[in-house]
Tab-separated table of C-alpha atoms and ligand atoms in Angstrom:
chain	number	residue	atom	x	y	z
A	1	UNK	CA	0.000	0.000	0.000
A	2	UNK	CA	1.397	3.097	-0.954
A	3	UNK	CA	1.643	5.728	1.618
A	4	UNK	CA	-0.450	9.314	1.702
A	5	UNK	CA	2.695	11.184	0.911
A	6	UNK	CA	3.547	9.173	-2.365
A	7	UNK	CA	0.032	8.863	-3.230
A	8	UNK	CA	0.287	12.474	-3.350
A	9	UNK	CA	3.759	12.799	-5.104
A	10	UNK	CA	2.117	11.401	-7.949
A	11	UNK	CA	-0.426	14.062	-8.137
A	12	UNK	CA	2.170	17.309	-8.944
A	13	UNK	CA	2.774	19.732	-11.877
A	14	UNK	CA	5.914	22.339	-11.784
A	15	UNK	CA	4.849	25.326	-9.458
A	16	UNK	CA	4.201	28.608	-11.437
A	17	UNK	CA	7.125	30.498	-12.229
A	18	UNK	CA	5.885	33.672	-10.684
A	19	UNK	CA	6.282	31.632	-7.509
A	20	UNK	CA	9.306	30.553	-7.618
A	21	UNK	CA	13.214	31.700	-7.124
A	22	UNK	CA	16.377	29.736	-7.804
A	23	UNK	CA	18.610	30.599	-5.170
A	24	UNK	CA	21.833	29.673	-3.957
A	25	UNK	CA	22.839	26.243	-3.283
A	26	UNK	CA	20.706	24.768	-5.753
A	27	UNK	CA	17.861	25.669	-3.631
A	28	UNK	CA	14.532	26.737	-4.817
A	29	UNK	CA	12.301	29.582	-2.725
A	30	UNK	CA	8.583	29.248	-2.723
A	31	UNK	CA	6.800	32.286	-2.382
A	32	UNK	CA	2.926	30.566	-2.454
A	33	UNK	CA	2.975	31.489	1.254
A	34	UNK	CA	4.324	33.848	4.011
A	35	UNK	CA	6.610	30.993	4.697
A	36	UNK	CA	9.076	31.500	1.688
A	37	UNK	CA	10.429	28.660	2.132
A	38	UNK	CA	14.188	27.794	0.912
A	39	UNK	CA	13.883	24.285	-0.396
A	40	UNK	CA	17.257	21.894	-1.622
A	41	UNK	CA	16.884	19.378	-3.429
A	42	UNK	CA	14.914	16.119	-2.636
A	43	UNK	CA	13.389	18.051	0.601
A	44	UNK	CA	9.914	19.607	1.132
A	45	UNK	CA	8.568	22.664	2.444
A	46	UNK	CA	6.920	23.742	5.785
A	47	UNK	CA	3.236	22.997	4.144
A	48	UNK	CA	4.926	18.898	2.943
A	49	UNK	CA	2.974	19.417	0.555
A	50	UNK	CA	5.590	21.039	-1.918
A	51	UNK	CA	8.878	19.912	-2.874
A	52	UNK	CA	11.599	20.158	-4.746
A	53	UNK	CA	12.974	17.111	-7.061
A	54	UNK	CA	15.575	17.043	-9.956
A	55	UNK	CA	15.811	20.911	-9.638
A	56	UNK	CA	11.891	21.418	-9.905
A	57	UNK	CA	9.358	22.585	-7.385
A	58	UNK	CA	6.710	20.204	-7.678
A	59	UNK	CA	3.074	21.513	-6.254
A	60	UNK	CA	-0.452	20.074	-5.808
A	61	UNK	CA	-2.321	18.846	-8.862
A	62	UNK	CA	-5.599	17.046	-10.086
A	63	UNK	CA	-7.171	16.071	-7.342
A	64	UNK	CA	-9.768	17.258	-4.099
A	65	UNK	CA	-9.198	16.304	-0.551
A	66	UNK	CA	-13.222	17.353	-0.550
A	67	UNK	CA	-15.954	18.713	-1.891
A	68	UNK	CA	-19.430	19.545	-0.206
A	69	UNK	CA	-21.993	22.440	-1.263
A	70	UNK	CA	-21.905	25.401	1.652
A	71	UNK	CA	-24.166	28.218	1.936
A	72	UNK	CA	-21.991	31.124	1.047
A	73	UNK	CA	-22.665	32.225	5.226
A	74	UNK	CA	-20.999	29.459	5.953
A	75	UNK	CA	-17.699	30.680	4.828
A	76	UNK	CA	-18.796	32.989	5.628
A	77	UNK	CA	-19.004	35.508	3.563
A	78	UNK	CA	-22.047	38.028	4.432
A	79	UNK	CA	-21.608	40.714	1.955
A	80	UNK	CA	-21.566	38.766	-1.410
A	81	UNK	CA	-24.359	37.193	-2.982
A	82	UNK	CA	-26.828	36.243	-0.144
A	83	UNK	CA	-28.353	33.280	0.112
A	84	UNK	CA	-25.947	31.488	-3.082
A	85	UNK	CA	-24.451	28.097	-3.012
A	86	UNK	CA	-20.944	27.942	-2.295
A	87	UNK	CA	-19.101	25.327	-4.420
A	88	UNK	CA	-16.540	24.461	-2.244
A	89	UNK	CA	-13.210	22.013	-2.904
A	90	UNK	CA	-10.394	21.464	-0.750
A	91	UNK	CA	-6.676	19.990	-1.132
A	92	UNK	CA	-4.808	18.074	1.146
A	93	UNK	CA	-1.888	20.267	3.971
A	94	UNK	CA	-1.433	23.377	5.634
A	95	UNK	CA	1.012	25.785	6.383
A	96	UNK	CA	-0.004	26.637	9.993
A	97	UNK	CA	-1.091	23.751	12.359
A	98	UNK	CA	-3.576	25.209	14.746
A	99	UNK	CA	-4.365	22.919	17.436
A	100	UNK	CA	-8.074	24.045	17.592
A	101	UNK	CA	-8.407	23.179	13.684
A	102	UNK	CA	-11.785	22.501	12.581
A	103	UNK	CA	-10.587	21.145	9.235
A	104	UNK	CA	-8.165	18.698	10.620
A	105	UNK	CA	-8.718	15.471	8.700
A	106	UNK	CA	-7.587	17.289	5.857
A	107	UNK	CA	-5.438	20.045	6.773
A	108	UNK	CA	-2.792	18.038	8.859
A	109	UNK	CA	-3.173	14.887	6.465
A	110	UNK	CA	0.322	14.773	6.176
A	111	UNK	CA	1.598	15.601	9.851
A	112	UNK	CA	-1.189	14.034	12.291
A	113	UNK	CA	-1.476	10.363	11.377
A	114	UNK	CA	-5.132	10.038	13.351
A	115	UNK	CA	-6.003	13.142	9.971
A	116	UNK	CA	-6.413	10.443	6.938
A	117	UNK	CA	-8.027	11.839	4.073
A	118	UNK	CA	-7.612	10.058	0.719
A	119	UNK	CA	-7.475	11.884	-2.348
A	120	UNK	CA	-9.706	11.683	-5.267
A	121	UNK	CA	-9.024	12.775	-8.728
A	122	UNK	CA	-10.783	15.587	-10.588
A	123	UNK	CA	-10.453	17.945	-13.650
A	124	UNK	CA	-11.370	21.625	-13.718
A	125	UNK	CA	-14.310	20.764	-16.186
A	126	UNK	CA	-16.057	18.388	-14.144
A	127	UNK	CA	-15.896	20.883	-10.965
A	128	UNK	CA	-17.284	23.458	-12.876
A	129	UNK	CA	-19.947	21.398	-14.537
A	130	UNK	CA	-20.741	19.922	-11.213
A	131	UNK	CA	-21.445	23.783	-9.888
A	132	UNK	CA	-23.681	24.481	-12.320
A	133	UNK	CA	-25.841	21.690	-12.231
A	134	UNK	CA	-26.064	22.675	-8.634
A	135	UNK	CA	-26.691	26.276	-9.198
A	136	UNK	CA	-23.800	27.472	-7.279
A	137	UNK	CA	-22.746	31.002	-7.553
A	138	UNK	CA	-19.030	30.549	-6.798
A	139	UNK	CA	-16.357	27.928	-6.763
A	140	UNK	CA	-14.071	28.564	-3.300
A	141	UNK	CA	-10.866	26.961	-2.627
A	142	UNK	CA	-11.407	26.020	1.007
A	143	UNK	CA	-10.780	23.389	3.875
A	144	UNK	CA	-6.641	23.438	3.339
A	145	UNK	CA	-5.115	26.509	3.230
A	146	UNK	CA	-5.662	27.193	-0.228
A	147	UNK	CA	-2.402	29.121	-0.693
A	148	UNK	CA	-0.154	26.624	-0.773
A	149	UNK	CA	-2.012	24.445	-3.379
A	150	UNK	CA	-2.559	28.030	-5.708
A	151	UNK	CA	-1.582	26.812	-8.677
A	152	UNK	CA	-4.214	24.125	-9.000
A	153	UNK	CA	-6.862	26.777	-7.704
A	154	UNK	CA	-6.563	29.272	-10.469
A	155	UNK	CA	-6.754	26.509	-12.825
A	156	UNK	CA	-10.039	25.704	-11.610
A	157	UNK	CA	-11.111	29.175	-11.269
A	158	UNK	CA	-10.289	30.090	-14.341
A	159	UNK	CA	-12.870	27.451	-15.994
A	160	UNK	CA	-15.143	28.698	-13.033
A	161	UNK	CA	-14.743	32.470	-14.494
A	162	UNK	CA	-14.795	31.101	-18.338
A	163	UNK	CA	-18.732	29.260	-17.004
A	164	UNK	CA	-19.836	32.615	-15.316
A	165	UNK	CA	-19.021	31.570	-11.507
A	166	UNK	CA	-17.116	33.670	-8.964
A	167	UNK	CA	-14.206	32.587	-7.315
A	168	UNK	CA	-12.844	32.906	-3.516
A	169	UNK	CA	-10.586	31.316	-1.233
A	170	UNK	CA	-11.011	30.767	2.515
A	171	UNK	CA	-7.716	31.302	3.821
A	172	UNK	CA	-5.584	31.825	7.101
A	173	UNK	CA	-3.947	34.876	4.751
A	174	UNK	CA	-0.504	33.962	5.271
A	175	UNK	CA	0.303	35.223	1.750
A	176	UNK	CA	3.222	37.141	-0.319
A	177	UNK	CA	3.074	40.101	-2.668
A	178	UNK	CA	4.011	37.359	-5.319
A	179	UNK	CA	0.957	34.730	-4.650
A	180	UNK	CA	-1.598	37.867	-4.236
A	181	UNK	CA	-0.399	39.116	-7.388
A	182	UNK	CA	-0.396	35.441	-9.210
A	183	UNK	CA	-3.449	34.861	-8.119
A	184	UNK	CA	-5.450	38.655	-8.505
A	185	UNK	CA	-6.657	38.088	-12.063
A	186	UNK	CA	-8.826	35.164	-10.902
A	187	UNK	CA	-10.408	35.504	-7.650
A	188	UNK	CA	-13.266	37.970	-6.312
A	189	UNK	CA	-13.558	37.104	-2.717
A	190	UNK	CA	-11.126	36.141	0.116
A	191	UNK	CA	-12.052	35.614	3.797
A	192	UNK	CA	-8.704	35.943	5.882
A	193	UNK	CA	-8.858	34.144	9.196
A	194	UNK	CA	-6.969	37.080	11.505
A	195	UNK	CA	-6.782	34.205	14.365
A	196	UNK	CA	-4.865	36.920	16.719
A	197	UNK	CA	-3.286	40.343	17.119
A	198	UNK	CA	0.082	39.186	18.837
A	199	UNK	CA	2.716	37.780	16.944
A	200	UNK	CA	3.521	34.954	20.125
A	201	UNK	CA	0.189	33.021	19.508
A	202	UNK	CA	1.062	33.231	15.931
A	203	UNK	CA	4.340	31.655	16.545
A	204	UNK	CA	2.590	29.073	18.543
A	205	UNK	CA	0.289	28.044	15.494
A	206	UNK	CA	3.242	28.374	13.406
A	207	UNK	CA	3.590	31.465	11.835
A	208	UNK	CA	3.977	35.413	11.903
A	209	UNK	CA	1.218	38.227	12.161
A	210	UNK	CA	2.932	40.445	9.720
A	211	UNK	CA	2.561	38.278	6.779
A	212	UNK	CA	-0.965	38.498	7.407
A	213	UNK	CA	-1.611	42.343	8.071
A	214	UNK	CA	0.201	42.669	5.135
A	215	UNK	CA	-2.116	40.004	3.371
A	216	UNK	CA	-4.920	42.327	4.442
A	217	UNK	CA	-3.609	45.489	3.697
A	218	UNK	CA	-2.814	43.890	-0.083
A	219	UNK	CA	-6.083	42.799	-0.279
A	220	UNK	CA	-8.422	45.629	0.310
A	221	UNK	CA	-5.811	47.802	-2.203
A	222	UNK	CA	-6.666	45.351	-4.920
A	223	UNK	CA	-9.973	45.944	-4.716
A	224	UNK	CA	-10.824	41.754	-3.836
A	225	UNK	CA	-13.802	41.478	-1.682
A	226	UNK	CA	-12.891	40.961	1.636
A	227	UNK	CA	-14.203	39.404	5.069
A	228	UNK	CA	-12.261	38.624	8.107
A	229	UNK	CA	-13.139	36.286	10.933
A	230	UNK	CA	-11.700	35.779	14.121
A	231	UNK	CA	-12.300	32.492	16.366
A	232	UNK	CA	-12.464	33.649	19.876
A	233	UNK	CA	-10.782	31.304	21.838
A	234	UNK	CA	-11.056	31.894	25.878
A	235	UNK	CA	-7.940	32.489	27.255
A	236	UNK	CA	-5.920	32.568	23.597
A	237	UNK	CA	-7.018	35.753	21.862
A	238	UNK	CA	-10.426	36.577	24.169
A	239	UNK	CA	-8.467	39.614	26.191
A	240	UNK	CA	-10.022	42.612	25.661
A	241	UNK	CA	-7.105	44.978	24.707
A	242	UNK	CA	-6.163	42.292	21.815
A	243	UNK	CA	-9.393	42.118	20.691
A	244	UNK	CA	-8.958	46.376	20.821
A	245	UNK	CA	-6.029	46.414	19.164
A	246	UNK	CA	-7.185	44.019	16.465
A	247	UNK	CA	-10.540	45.651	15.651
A	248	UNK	CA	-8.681	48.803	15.563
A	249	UNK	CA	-6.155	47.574	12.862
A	250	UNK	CA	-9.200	45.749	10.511
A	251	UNK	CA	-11.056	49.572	10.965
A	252	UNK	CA	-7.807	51.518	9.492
A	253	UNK	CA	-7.734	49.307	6.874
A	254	UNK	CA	-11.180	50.277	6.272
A	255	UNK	CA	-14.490	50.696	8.657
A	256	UNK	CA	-16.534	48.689	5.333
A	257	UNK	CA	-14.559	45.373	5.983
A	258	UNK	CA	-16.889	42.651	7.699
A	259	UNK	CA	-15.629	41.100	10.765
A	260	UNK	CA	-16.934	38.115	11.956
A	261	UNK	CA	-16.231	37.069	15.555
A	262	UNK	CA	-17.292	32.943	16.190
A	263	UNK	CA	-17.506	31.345	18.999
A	264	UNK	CA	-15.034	28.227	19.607
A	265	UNK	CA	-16.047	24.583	20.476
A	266	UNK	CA	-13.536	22.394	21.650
A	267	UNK	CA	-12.044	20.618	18.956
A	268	UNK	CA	-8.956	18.483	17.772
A	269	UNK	CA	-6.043	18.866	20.407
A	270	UNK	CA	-7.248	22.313	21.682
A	271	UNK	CA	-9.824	20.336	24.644
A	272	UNK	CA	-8.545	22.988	27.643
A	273	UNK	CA	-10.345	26.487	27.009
A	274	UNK	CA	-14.045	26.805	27.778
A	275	UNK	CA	-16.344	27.488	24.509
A	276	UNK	CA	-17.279	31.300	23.920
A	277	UNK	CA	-20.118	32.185	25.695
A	278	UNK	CA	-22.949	34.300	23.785
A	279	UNK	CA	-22.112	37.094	25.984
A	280	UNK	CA	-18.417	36.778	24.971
A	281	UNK	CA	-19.244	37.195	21.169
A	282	UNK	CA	-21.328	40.444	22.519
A	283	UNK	CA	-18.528	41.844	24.166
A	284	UNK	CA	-16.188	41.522	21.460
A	285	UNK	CA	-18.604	42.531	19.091
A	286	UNK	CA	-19.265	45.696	20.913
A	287	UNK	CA	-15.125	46.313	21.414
A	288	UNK	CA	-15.169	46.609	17.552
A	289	UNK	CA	-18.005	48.683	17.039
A	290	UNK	CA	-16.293	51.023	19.376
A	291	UNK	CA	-13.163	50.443	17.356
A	292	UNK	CA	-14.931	51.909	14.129
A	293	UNK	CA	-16.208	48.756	12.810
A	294	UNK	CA	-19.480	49.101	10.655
A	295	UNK	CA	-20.353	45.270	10.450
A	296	UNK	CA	-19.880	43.194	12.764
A	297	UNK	CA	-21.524	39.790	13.319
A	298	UNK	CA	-21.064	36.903	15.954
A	299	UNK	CA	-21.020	33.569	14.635
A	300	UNK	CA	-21.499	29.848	15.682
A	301	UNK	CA	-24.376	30.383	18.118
A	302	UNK	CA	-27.524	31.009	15.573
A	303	UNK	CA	-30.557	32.473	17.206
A	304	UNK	CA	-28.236	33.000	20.781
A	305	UNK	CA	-26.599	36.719	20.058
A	306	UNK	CA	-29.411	38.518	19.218
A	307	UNK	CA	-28.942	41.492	16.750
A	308	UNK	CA	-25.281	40.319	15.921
A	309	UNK	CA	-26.646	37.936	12.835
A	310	UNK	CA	-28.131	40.600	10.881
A	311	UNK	CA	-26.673	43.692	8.187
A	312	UNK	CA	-28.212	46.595	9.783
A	313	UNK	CA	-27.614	49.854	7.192
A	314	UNK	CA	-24.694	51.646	9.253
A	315	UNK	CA	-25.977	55.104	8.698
A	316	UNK	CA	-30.160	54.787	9.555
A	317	UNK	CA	-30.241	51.128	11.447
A	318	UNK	CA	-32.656	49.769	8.856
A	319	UNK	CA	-32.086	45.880	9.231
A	320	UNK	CA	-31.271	45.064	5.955
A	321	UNK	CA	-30.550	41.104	5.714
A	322	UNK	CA	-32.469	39.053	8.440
A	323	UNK	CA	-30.203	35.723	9.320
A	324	UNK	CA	-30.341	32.693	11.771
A	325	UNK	CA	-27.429	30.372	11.269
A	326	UNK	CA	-27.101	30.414	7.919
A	327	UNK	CA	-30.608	30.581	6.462
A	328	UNK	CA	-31.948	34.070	4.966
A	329	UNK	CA	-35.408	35.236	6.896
A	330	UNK	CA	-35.259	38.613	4.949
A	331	UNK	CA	-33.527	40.738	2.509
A	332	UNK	CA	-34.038	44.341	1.683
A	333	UNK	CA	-31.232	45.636	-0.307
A	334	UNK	CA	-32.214	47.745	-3.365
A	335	UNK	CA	-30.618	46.075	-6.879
A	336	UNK	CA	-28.060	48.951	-6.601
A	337	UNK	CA	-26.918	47.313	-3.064
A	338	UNK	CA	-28.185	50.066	-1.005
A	339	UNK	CA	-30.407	50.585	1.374
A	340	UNK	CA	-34.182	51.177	0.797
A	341	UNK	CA	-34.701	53.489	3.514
A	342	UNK	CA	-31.810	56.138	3.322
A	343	UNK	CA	-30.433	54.898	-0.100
A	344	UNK	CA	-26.845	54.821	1.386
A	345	UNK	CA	-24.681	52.319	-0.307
A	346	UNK	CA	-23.879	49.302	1.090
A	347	UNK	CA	-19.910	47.840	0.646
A	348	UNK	CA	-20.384	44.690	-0.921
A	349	UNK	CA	-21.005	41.918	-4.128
A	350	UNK	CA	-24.654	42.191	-4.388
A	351	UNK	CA	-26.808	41.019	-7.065
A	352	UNK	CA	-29.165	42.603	-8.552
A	353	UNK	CA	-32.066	40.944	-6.859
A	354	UNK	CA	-32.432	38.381	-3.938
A	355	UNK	CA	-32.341	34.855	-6.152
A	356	UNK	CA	-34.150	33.133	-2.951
A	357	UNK	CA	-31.676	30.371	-0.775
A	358	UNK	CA	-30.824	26.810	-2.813
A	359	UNK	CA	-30.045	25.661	1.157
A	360	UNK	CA	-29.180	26.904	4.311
A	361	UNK	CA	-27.006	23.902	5.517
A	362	UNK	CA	-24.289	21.923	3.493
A	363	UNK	CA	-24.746	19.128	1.398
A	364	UNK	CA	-22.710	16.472	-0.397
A	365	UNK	CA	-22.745	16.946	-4.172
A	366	UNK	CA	-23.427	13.321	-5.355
A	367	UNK	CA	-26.177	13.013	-2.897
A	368	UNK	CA	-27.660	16.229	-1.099
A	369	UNK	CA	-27.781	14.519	2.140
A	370	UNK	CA	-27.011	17.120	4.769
A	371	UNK	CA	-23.690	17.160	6.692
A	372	UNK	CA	-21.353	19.190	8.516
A	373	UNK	CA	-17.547	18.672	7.057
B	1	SF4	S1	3.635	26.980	0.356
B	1	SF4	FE1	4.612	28.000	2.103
B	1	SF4	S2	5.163	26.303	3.487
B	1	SF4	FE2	4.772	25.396	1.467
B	1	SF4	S3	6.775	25.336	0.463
B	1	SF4	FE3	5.799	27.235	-0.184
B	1	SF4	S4	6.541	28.789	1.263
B	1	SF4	FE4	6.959	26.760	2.202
């Protein structure tokens, strides 16, 4: 029986060539993630997922760690496209290894042998077909830290974008000026998970905090539609200063940028904290409305944080987009995106007209029977 890794060693292609230096020693550098890995020859990088043989840097290819149809709140993503399917594919690896991950059976596939997650084969055509028998409105790179397997994203995306369908990623925004510039012609929305405003707990999970203010930053210049969640985790990133400090940074980036605050449930290694209370998300939520932000929402408790699931217009309080969980109750937004009462514009990817809710809970592709990956 072959092993996961060399199952997966036979599913590469040669990384892009934006991505890639040739430095000294024979090494190569990979620039798909804030990493930048130096690789020599015959060894891998951080994510394992990359690595470097006969002089190439061999990445990701032809194949999904998963697939499962998401409401786009699920991803979430609160100011594009209400109520749409999310088509949403994984890979195998990661770049980070949170002990709290809730995607751990196929982020640390290749670290964690209890995570085994077999890959199946698949072709950009039959992803995108596959979306648009299901009505999906975008295709989203998710599950893995989509990143590090770029290459094989914007091939998909860019059958997604030839069939009509937007494109995202779901990422922990650990990203370089090269990848955000590789991958800028093909995607319209990015959620960056901002798990923490001090660079120690990044270090912990295995990374740096600059990489991903200046993922941010990048982001909202390039006009791609952002949203930014933060897990609150009691006792890791719950103290109210952070939380300050954080909110402040997302706001001076710009006030418009959704944060979501979620509540934790213990998960994977990460059994010591407590889960977030409903009056935890509340006090967060009301730290970064003090901090400037304009919408703000507490996730992962439906119907338990009161006004904190809705889009309320941030300059008359209309309540503009009624949501428990992830189901739609109402929707009020003008086919400009604004709101009906004032007619102040609302930052966002907004269709023209509500298209109603396909389903407000995930589903398997081959088989529509509801589960939670
Ligand atoms: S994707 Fe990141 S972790 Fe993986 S090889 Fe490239 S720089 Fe290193």
């Amino acid at each position: 029986m072959p092993t996961l890794a060399e199952v997966l060693e036979a599913r590469t292609a040669d990384a892009a060539p934006e991505l890639i230096e040739h430095i000294e020693r024979g090494r190569i550098r990979c620039y798909a993630c804030g990493h930048e890995c130096p690789i020599p020859e015959g060894a891998a990088g951080v994510c394992k997922v990359r690595f470097v043989r006969d002089g190439r840097l061999h990445v990701p290819w032809g194949y999904v760690g998963g697939v499962q149809c998401d409401p786009i709140e699920k991803k979430p993503f609160f100011h594009a496209h209400p109520g749409s399917l999310a088509y949403s594919f994984g890979m195998l690896g990661c770049d980070l290894h949170c002990s709290y991950c809730q995607n751990w059976v196929t982020s640390q596939a290749l670290r964690d042998p209890a995570a085994v997650s077999a890959p199946v084969d698949a072709s950009p055509q039959a992803i995108v077909a596959d979306a648009r028998r299901l009505e999906a409105r975008v295709v989203v790179s998710t599950y893995n830290e989509p990143l590090i397997t770029s290459e094989w994203a914007i091939e998909i995306f860019t059958a997604a974008r030839a069939a009509g369908l937007m494109t995202a990623f779901v990422s922990n925004g650990n990203a370089t000026e090269r990848v955000l510039n590789y991958i800028r012609p093909w995607i319209d929305l990015y959620k960056v998970d901002l798990k923490s405003f001090d660079d120690r707990h990044y270090r912990q999970l295995g990374g740096r905090i600059d990489p991903i203010l200046f993922t941010i930053r990048r982001l909202y210049e390039m006009g791609v539609w952002l949203e930014i969640v933060t897990l609150l985790i009691p006792g890791f990133n719950s103290d109210p200063d952070e939380l300050r400090r954080l909110t402040t940074f997302i706001a001076s980036v710009s006030p418009d940028i959704p944060w979501h605050v979620t509540a934790f449930h213990k998960d994977y290694r990460m059994s010591d904290p407590e889960n977030t209370t409903p009056d935890m998300l509340m006090e967060a939520a009301a730290i970064a409305k003090d901090a400037g932000l304009r919408y703000v929402y507490a996730g992962n408790i439906p119907g338990g944080v009161g006004d904190l699931e809705n889009t309320r217009c941030h300059q008359c309080a209309a309540l503009l987009i009624e949501r428990r969980g992830y189901l739609i109750r109402s929707y009020r937004l003008t086919a400009a995106g604004a709101c009906p009462d004032c007619g102040t514009g609302i930052p966002g990817r907004w269709g023209t007209a509500f298209g109603g809710q396909i389903a407000s809970s995930p589903f398997l592709p081959g088989t529509r029977r509801l589960r939670t990956l």
